[in-house]
Tab-separated table of C-alpha atoms in Angstrom:
chain	number	residue	atom	x	y	z
Z	1	UNK	CA	208.555	127.668	105.557
Z	2	UNK	CA	205.701	128.178	107.963
Z	3	UNK	CA	205.307	124.452	108.503
Z	4	UNK	CA	209.011	124.036	109.286
Z	5	UNK	CA	208.957	126.912	111.776
Z	6	UNK	CA	205.908	125.379	113.569
Z	7	UNK	CA	207.703	122.039	113.867
Z	8	UNK	CA	210.797	123.754	115.271
Z	9	UNK	CA	208.718	125.644	117.830
Z	10	UNK	CA	206.987	122.467	118.969
Z	11	UNK	CA	210.376	120.747	119.336
Z	12	UNK	CA	211.707	123.658	121.421
Z	13	UNK	CA	208.842	123.452	123.971
Z	14	UNK	CA	209.970	121.374	126.989
Z	15	UNK	CA	207.977	118.185	127.511
Z	16	UNK	CA	206.657	117.376	131.032
Z	17	UNK	CA	208.300	114.408	132.674
Z	18	UNK	CA	206.411	111.134	132.390
Z	19	UNK	CA	205.233	109.509	135.614
Z	20	UNK	CA	206.480	106.109	136.458
Z	21	UNK	CA	203.959	103.288	136.146
Z	22	UNK	CA	202.844	101.976	139.457
Z	23	UNK	CA	204.260	104.973	141.212
Z	24	UNK	CA	200.845	106.427	142.470
Z	25	UNK	CA	197.088	107.032	141.683
Z	26	UNK	CA	197.180	110.787	141.080
Z	27	UNK	CA	196.478	110.496	137.332
Z	28	UNK	CA	193.577	108.087	137.747
Z	29	UNK	CA	191.965	110.318	140.375
Z	30	UNK	CA	192.144	113.317	138.055
Z	31	UNK	CA	190.461	111.387	135.226
Z	32	UNK	CA	187.694	110.120	137.511
Z	33	UNK	CA	187.106	113.609	138.873
Z	34	UNK	CA	186.861	115.026	135.343
Z	35	UNK	CA	184.313	112.388	134.285
Z	36	UNK	CA	182.278	112.998	137.440
Z	37	UNK	CA	182.161	116.748	136.859
Z	38	UNK	CA	181.102	116.165	133.249
Z	39	UNK	CA	178.330	113.795	134.363
Z	40	UNK	CA	177.062	116.288	136.956
Z	41	UNK	CA	177.036	119.069	134.379
Z	42	UNK	CA	175.132	116.983	131.823
Z	43	UNK	CA	172.633	115.797	134.470
Z	44	UNK	CA	172.030	119.357	135.609
Z	45	UNK	CA	171.339	120.432	132.046
Z	46	UNK	CA	169.036	117.478	131.314
Z	47	UNK	CA	167.131	117.589	134.594
Z	48	UNK	CA	166.160	121.252	134.348
Z	49	UNK	CA	162.281	121.427	134.300
Z	50	UNK	CA	160.819	121.092	130.799
Z	51	UNK	CA	158.788	124.285	131.149
Z	52	UNK	CA	161.915	126.318	131.654
Z	53	UNK	CA	162.866	128.592	128.798
Z	54	UNK	CA	166.436	128.544	130.064
Z	55	UNK	CA	166.635	124.824	129.539
Z	56	UNK	CA	165.291	125.055	125.999
Z	57	UNK	CA	167.996	127.556	125.178
Z	58	UNK	CA	170.945	126.180	127.112
Z	59	UNK	CA	170.429	122.427	127.102
Z	60	UNK	CA	172.266	120.235	124.632
Z	61	UNK	CA	170.243	117.090	125.263
Z	62	UNK	CA	166.458	117.524	125.317
Z	63	UNK	CA	163.474	115.171	125.465
Z	64	UNK	CA	160.353	115.149	123.278
Z	65	UNK	CA	157.419	113.663	125.283
Z	66	UNK	CA	155.128	111.000	123.860
Z	67	UNK	CA	152.246	112.536	121.912
Z	68	UNK	CA	154.361	115.558	120.946
Z	69	UNK	CA	156.791	116.556	118.232
Z	70	UNK	CA	159.799	118.810	118.617
Z	71	UNK	CA	160.117	122.046	116.646
Z	72	UNK	CA	163.169	124.330	116.567
Z	73	UNK	CA	163.997	127.989	116.063
Z	74	UNK	CA	167.490	129.238	115.176
Z	75	UNK	CA	168.041	132.931	115.534
Z	76	UNK	CA	164.263	133.405	115.768
Z	77	UNK	CA	163.614	131.626	112.465
Z	78	UNK	CA	161.438	128.487	112.512
Z	79	UNK	CA	163.299	125.453	111.156
Z	80	UNK	CA	161.629	122.741	109.075
Z	81	UNK	CA	163.225	120.099	111.282
Z	82	UNK	CA	160.617	118.021	113.169
Z	83	UNK	CA	161.688	115.453	115.776
Z	84	UNK	CA	159.627	112.677	117.355
Z	85	UNK	CA	159.376	111.379	120.945
Z	86	UNK	CA	162.733	110.523	122.546
Z	87	UNK	CA	166.092	112.190	123.347
Z	88	UNK	CA	167.688	114.552	120.819
Z	89	UNK	CA	170.687	116.938	120.577
Z	90	UNK	CA	170.779	120.608	119.652
Z	91	UNK	CA	173.138	123.548	119.752
Z	92	UNK	CA	172.773	125.473	123.040
Z	93	UNK	CA	171.978	129.206	123.024
Z	94	UNK	CA	171.646	129.197	119.236
Z	95	UNK	CA	168.778	126.709	118.738
Z	96	UNK	CA	165.541	127.047	120.705
Z	97	UNK	CA	163.248	123.997	121.180
Z	98	UNK	CA	159.498	123.652	121.916
Z	99	UNK	CA	157.374	120.457	122.235
Z	100	UNK	CA	154.084	120.673	120.300
Z	101	UNK	CA	151.218	118.323	121.182
Z	102	UNK	CA	149.794	116.369	118.220
Z	103	UNK	CA	147.338	114.154	120.104
Z	104	UNK	CA	143.818	115.050	121.240
Z	105	UNK	CA	143.738	118.039	123.545
Z	106	UNK	CA	140.890	119.911	125.210
Z	107	UNK	CA	140.935	123.700	125.264
Z	108	UNK	CA	138.761	125.155	128.002
Z	109	UNK	CA	137.249	128.553	127.198
Z	110	UNK	CA	135.702	130.325	130.213
Z	111	UNK	CA	133.396	133.279	130.797
Z	112	UNK	CA	131.973	134.114	127.380
Z	113	UNK	CA	129.451	136.982	127.626
Z	114	UNK	CA	126.961	137.549	124.829
Z	115	UNK	CA	123.746	139.437	124.162
Z	116	UNK	CA	120.647	137.760	122.764
Z	117	UNK	CA	118.428	139.118	120.026
Z	118	UNK	CA	116.111	140.603	122.662
Z	119	UNK	CA	118.960	142.407	124.447
Z	120	UNK	CA	119.342	140.068	127.432
Z	121	UNK	CA	122.949	139.568	128.539
Z	122	UNK	CA	123.901	135.984	129.334
Z	123	UNK	CA	127.207	134.337	130.121
Z	124	UNK	CA	128.544	130.939	129.079
Z	125	UNK	CA	130.663	129.853	132.017
Z	126	UNK	CA	132.558	127.079	130.239
Z	127	UNK	CA	132.950	125.712	126.707
Z	128	UNK	CA	135.271	122.806	125.973
Z	129	UNK	CA	136.776	122.356	122.505
Z	130	UNK	CA	138.408	119.013	121.719
Z	131	UNK	CA	140.909	119.444	118.886
Z	132	UNK	CA	144.046	117.993	117.351
Z	133	UNK	CA	146.978	119.329	115.295
Z	134	UNK	CA	148.090	116.945	112.546
Z	135	UNK	CA	151.803	116.139	112.366
Z	136	UNK	CA	152.002	116.902	108.662
Z	137	UNK	CA	150.836	120.493	109.196
Z	138	UNK	CA	152.852	121.421	112.272
Z	139	UNK	CA	155.402	123.527	110.371
Z	140	UNK	CA	152.835	125.484	108.320
Z	141	UNK	CA	150.592	126.117	111.343
Z	142	UNK	CA	153.396	127.358	113.591
Z	143	UNK	CA	154.901	129.401	110.766
Z	144	UNK	CA	151.626	131.260	110.238
Z	145	UNK	CA	150.140	131.417	113.748
Z	146	UNK	CA	152.928	130.629	116.235
Z	147	UNK	CA	153.026	128.195	119.129
Z	148	UNK	CA	149.835	129.674	120.597
Z	149	UNK	CA	147.847	128.952	117.430
Z	150	UNK	CA	144.861	127.822	119.510
Z	151	UNK	CA	144.426	131.364	120.853
Z	152	UNK	CA	143.596	132.512	117.352
Z	153	UNK	CA	141.514	129.634	116.085
Z	154	UNK	CA	139.867	128.326	119.257
Z	155	UNK	CA	139.799	130.777	122.175
Z	156	UNK	CA	139.159	133.953	120.194
Z	157	UNK	CA	137.078	132.199	117.538
Z	158	UNK	CA	134.710	130.583	120.023
Z	159	UNK	CA	133.991	134.023	121.558
Z	160	UNK	CA	133.155	135.372	118.123
Z	161	UNK	CA	130.933	132.462	117.096
Z	162	UNK	CA	128.993	132.424	120.379
Z	163	UNK	CA	128.253	136.147	120.068
Z	164	UNK	CA	127.214	135.684	116.445
Z	165	UNK	CA	124.821	132.906	117.445
Z	166	UNK	CA	123.294	134.805	120.349
Z	167	UNK	CA	122.799	138.007	118.337
Z	168	UNK	CA	120.371	136.343	115.915
Z	169	UNK	CA	118.431	134.205	118.414
Z	170	UNK	CA	116.150	135.006	121.332
Z	171	UNK	CA	116.766	133.951	124.916
Z	172	UNK	CA	114.125	131.245	124.611
Z	173	UNK	CA	115.917	129.775	121.615
Z	174	UNK	CA	119.415	130.004	123.117
Z	175	UNK	CA	118.492	128.744	126.563
Z	176	UNK	CA	115.912	126.062	125.681
Z	177	UNK	CA	114.759	125.547	122.098
Z	178	UNK	CA	118.098	125.456	120.257
Z	179	UNK	CA	120.506	124.741	123.082
Z	180	UNK	CA	120.992	121.148	121.915
Z	181	UNK	CA	122.147	122.449	118.519
Z	182	UNK	CA	124.817	124.880	119.785
Z	183	UNK	CA	127.486	122.160	120.071
Z	184	UNK	CA	127.209	121.131	116.430
Z	185	UNK	CA	126.881	124.697	115.173
Z	186	UNK	CA	130.053	125.775	117.018
Z	187	UNK	CA	131.934	122.718	115.798
Z	188	UNK	CA	130.920	123.329	112.177
Z	189	UNK	CA	131.779	127.041	112.382
Z	190	UNK	CA	135.224	126.427	113.904
Z	191	UNK	CA	136.048	123.603	111.509
Z	192	UNK	CA	134.975	125.632	108.467
Z	193	UNK	CA	137.443	128.446	109.229
Z	194	UNK	CA	140.213	126.049	110.288
Z	195	UNK	CA	139.810	124.066	107.060
Z	196	UNK	CA	140.089	127.266	105.054
Z	197	UNK	CA	142.920	129.027	106.888
Z	198	UNK	CA	144.617	126.417	109.126
Z	199	UNK	CA	143.982	122.981	107.595
Z	200	UNK	CA	146.199	121.234	110.143
Z	201	UNK	CA	143.725	121.874	112.983
Z	202	UNK	CA	140.911	119.346	113.359
Z	203	UNK	CA	137.943	120.145	115.610
Z	204	UNK	CA	136.724	116.881	117.145
Z	205	UNK	CA	133.853	118.120	119.298
Z	206	UNK	CA	132.531	121.105	121.244
Z	207	UNK	CA	130.831	120.830	124.647
Z	208	UNK	CA	128.749	123.808	125.749
Z	209	UNK	CA	127.380	124.204	129.276
Z	210	UNK	CA	124.112	125.956	130.113
Z	211	UNK	CA	124.578	129.734	130.125
Z	212	UNK	CA	123.990	131.850	133.196
Z	213	UNK	CA	120.933	134.083	132.796
Z	214	UNK	CA	119.434	136.822	135.038
Z	215	UNK	CA	117.808	135.456	138.200
Z	216	UNK	CA	114.351	136.903	137.473
Z	217	UNK	CA	114.287	135.354	134.012
Z	218	UNK	CA	115.546	132.068	135.404
Z	219	UNK	CA	112.657	131.976	137.910
Z	220	UNK	CA	110.218	132.608	135.051
Z	221	UNK	CA	111.723	129.746	133.119
Z	222	UNK	CA	111.461	127.499	136.171
Z	223	UNK	CA	107.783	128.389	136.579
Z	224	UNK	CA	107.206	127.754	132.895
Z	225	UNK	CA	108.927	124.422	133.266
Z	226	UNK	CA	106.731	123.550	136.257
Z	227	UNK	CA	103.603	124.394	134.292
Z	228	UNK	CA	104.876	122.441	131.334
Z	229	UNK	CA	105.564	119.514	133.639
Z	230	UNK	CA	102.022	119.658	134.978
Z	231	UNK	CA	100.671	119.712	131.452
Z	232	UNK	CA	102.859	116.766	130.534
Z	233	UNK	CA	101.641	114.885	133.603
Z	234	UNK	CA	98.022	115.574	132.654
Z	235	UNK	CA	98.703	114.504	129.084
Z	236	UNK	CA	100.383	111.338	130.312
Z	237	UNK	CA	97.427	110.575	132.604
Z	238	UNK	CA	95.050	111.087	129.700
Z	239	UNK	CA	97.220	108.885	127.529
Z	240	UNK	CA	97.260	106.188	130.220
Z	241	UNK	CA	93.464	106.385	130.519
Z	242	UNK	CA	93.126	106.116	126.754
Z	243	UNK	CA	95.470	103.165	126.743
Z	244	UNK	CA	93.470	101.473	129.499
Z	245	UNK	CA	90.199	102.101	127.628
Z	246	UNK	CA	91.777	100.815	124.442
Z	247	UNK	CA	93.025	97.768	126.318
Z	248	UNK	CA	89.536	97.068	127.716
Z	249	UNK	CA	88.111	97.538	124.251
Z	250	UNK	CA	90.602	95.120	122.776
Z	251	UNK	CA	89.812	92.607	125.530
Z	252	UNK	CA	86.068	92.944	124.858
Z	253	UNK	CA	86.624	92.611	121.114
Z	254	UNK	CA	88.828	89.606	121.686
Z	255	UNK	CA	86.200	88.019	123.950
Z	256	UNK	CA	83.446	88.699	121.419
Z	257	UNK	CA	85.561	87.318	118.599
Z	258	UNK	CA	86.276	84.254	120.699
Z	259	UNK	CA	82.550	83.731	121.423
Z	260	UNK	CA	81.683	84.292	117.773
Z	261	UNK	CA	84.366	81.835	116.763
Z	262	UNK	CA	83.039	79.261	119.266
Z	263	UNK	CA	79.468	79.829	118.038
Z	264	UNK	CA	80.631	79.460	114.470
Z	265	UNK	CA	82.365	76.202	115.325
Z	266	UNK	CA	79.248	74.920	117.114
Z	267	UNK	CA	77.040	75.970	114.203
Z	268	UNK	CA	79.353	74.265	111.743
Z	269	UNK	CA	79.269	71.178	113.943
Z	270	UNK	CA	75.451	71.184	113.969
Z	271	UNK	CA	75.359	71.739	110.219
Z	272	UNK	CA	77.741	68.863	109.741
Z	273	UNK	CA	75.530	66.687	111.965
Z	274	UNK	CA	72.440	67.733	109.996
Z	275	UNK	CA	74.227	67.124	106.742
Z	276	UNK	CA	75.329	63.705	107.940
Z	277	UNK	CA	71.733	62.894	108.991
Z	278	UNK	CA	70.437	64.150	105.637
Z	279	UNK	CA	72.911	62.015	103.755
Z	280	UNK	CA	72.034	59.028	105.919
Z	281	UNK	CA	68.314	59.593	105.221
Z	282	UNK	CA	69.021	59.974	101.504
Z	283	UNK	CA	70.908	56.723	101.562
Z	284	UNK	CA	68.015	55.063	103.446
Z	285	UNK	CA	65.515	56.457	100.928
Z	286	UNK	CA	67.622	55.259	98.043
Z	287	UNK	CA	67.839	51.832	99.632
Z	288	UNK	CA	64.021	51.790	100.212
Z	289	UNK	CA	63.325	52.950	96.669
Z	290	UNK	CA	65.656	50.348	95.303
Z	291	UNK	CA	63.993	47.671	97.386
Z	292	UNK	CA	60.467	48.811	96.408
Z	293	UNK	CA	61.527	49.058	92.786
Z	294	UNK	CA	62.843	45.544	92.995
Z	295	UNK	CA	59.570	44.333	94.544
Z	296	UNK	CA	57.501	46.172	91.967
Z	297	UNK	CA	59.618	44.774	89.182
Z	298	UNK	CA	59.150	41.321	90.684
Z	299	UNK	CA	55.381	41.800	90.927
Z	300	UNK	CA	55.256	43.142	87.409
Z	301	UNK	CA	57.285	40.252	86.182
Z	302	UNK	CA	55.047	37.767	88.026
Z	303	UNK	CA	51.898	39.445	86.716
Z	304	UNK	CA	53.253	39.430	83.180
Z	305	UNK	CA	54.177	35.844	83.469
Z	306	UNK	CA	50.731	35.000	84.922
Z	307	UNK	CA	49.105	36.971	82.119
Z	308	UNK	CA	51.131	35.077	79.567
Z	309	UNK	CA	50.203	31.842	81.301
Z	310	UNK	CA	46.554	32.794	81.415
Z	311	UNK	CA	46.681	33.733	77.751
Z	312	UNK	CA	47.939	30.315	76.981
Z	313	UNK	CA	45.302	28.747	79.290
Z	314	UNK	CA	42.204	30.728	78.079
Z	315	UNK	CA	41.247	28.541	75.141
Z	316	UNK	CA	37.575	28.249	74.057
Z	317	UNK	CA	37.388	24.727	75.358
Z	318	UNK	CA	38.811	25.804	78.732
Z	319	UNK	CA	36.453	28.753	78.939
Z	320	UNK	CA	33.461	26.563	78.071
Z	321	UNK	CA	34.509	24.172	80.766
Z	322	UNK	CA	34.781	26.936	83.318
Z	323	UNK	CA	31.402	28.324	82.241
Z	324	UNK	CA	29.745	24.989	82.696
Z	325	UNK	CA	31.474	24.530	86.090
Z	326	UNK	CA	30.231	27.923	87.179
Z	327	UNK	CA	26.672	27.187	86.162
Z	328	UNK	CA	26.845	23.798	87.773
Z	329	UNK	CA	28.099	25.217	91.022
Z	330	UNK	CA	25.355	27.803	91.109
Z	331	UNK	CA	22.551	26.535	93.431
Z	332	UNK	CA	20.226	29.405	92.819
Z	333	UNK	CA	16.840	28.806	91.075
Z	334	UNK	CA	15.785	31.323	88.491
Z	335	UNK	CA	12.199	31.726	87.392
Z	336	UNK	CA	11.083	33.234	84.061
Z	337	UNK	CA	10.165	32.504	80.488
Z	338	UNK	CA	13.615	33.075	79.011
Z	339	UNK	CA	15.653	31.267	81.591
Z	340	UNK	CA	15.745	27.989	79.737
Z	341	UNK	CA	16.708	29.733	76.548
Z	342	UNK	CA	19.672	31.436	78.265
Z	343	UNK	CA	20.878	28.281	79.885
Z	344	UNK	CA	20.322	25.732	77.201
Z	345	UNK	CA	20.570	27.657	73.995
Z	346	UNK	CA	23.683	26.159	72.477
Z	347	UNK	CA	23.969	28.816	69.796
Z	348	UNK	CA	24.090	31.600	72.339
Z	349	UNK	CA	26.827	29.798	74.247
Z	350	UNK	CA	28.797	29.110	71.104
Z	351	UNK	CA	28.630	32.732	70.018
Z	352	UNK	CA	29.827	33.857	73.389
Z	353	UNK	CA	32.789	31.539	73.307
Z	354	UNK	CA	33.694	32.582	69.784
Z	355	UNK	CA	33.615	36.259	70.742
Z	356	UNK	CA	35.958	35.587	73.678
Z	357	UNK	CA	38.372	33.630	71.508
Z	358	UNK	CA	38.409	36.321	68.818
Z	359	UNK	CA	39.196	39.036	71.401
Z	360	UNK	CA	42.035	36.953	72.721
Z	361	UNK	CA	43.501	36.597	69.230
Z	362	UNK	CA	43.221	40.334	68.578
Z	363	UNK	CA	45.058	41.166	71.828
Z	364	UNK	CA	47.742	38.638	70.962
């Protein structure tokens, strides 16, 4: 029954007269005007500055910049929806949008006062903390610490860690001796707490500038540095002098080694010459000895052969002949009673010849 009554009511409503085609451009102008107004309204909503809270609440179309992700709140409750760079739609007034940076960002912490172990107040004018929020932990980090999570884990934490460091170190250590270690110590301290409580935050590096110290202490440090510089200059001069002396020593040693090497070469050359002369003399001596040995052997051989020849020649008859020839050739005149007996005694001559022949046989 209700449906039939609604149809009857619609039929009873008078319909507006239709315009004739080609009769005028009033309808087209109305449509164009409506589209233009809609375009102006959408452009006004889109082109509102991104930092405006009104835009985040009222805009339908919103843009997520590169290097950011979009997070949303509905009725104050954080949604798990995460959008990436580009244009997106949302419900105006009900859904609130914020872009969250997920690339490297540098948080600058200024004016950090602290007291050293000795009670001297110093001030770190500027500390830079390079950090990054991982995309996978955006929801958990914002749920626990809000959009300004870096206030908790970077700005406030760096104040705490700097004061902790200064309270256990002297001014000398903070300002000079351990200043080069502060960067790493701050980085490790921040990362340790972030890893434990906010694992989505990564601390890349920390850059600490020299702290401001009281003027009187600064002048003392400058004087100490001047004195240290003088000492370093003196040490460097001494080191240069030592190096020069060592260089001269090495040159002298090198020259002496060179002379010794040359002398050794000359001595070896002389020894080689002497050795060559000795070998030449030995060869000459060997040649002379061989020649003399050959001559001696020849003489010995000749003498042996002559002796053998003489042995064959010394017969009793030959010896008697030679004896007679010797007596005959003797022109001397001997006087005495026994001279004739010696010369003409045939028995004495025969006995002599027999004795000679017998001796020759025995030797043979």
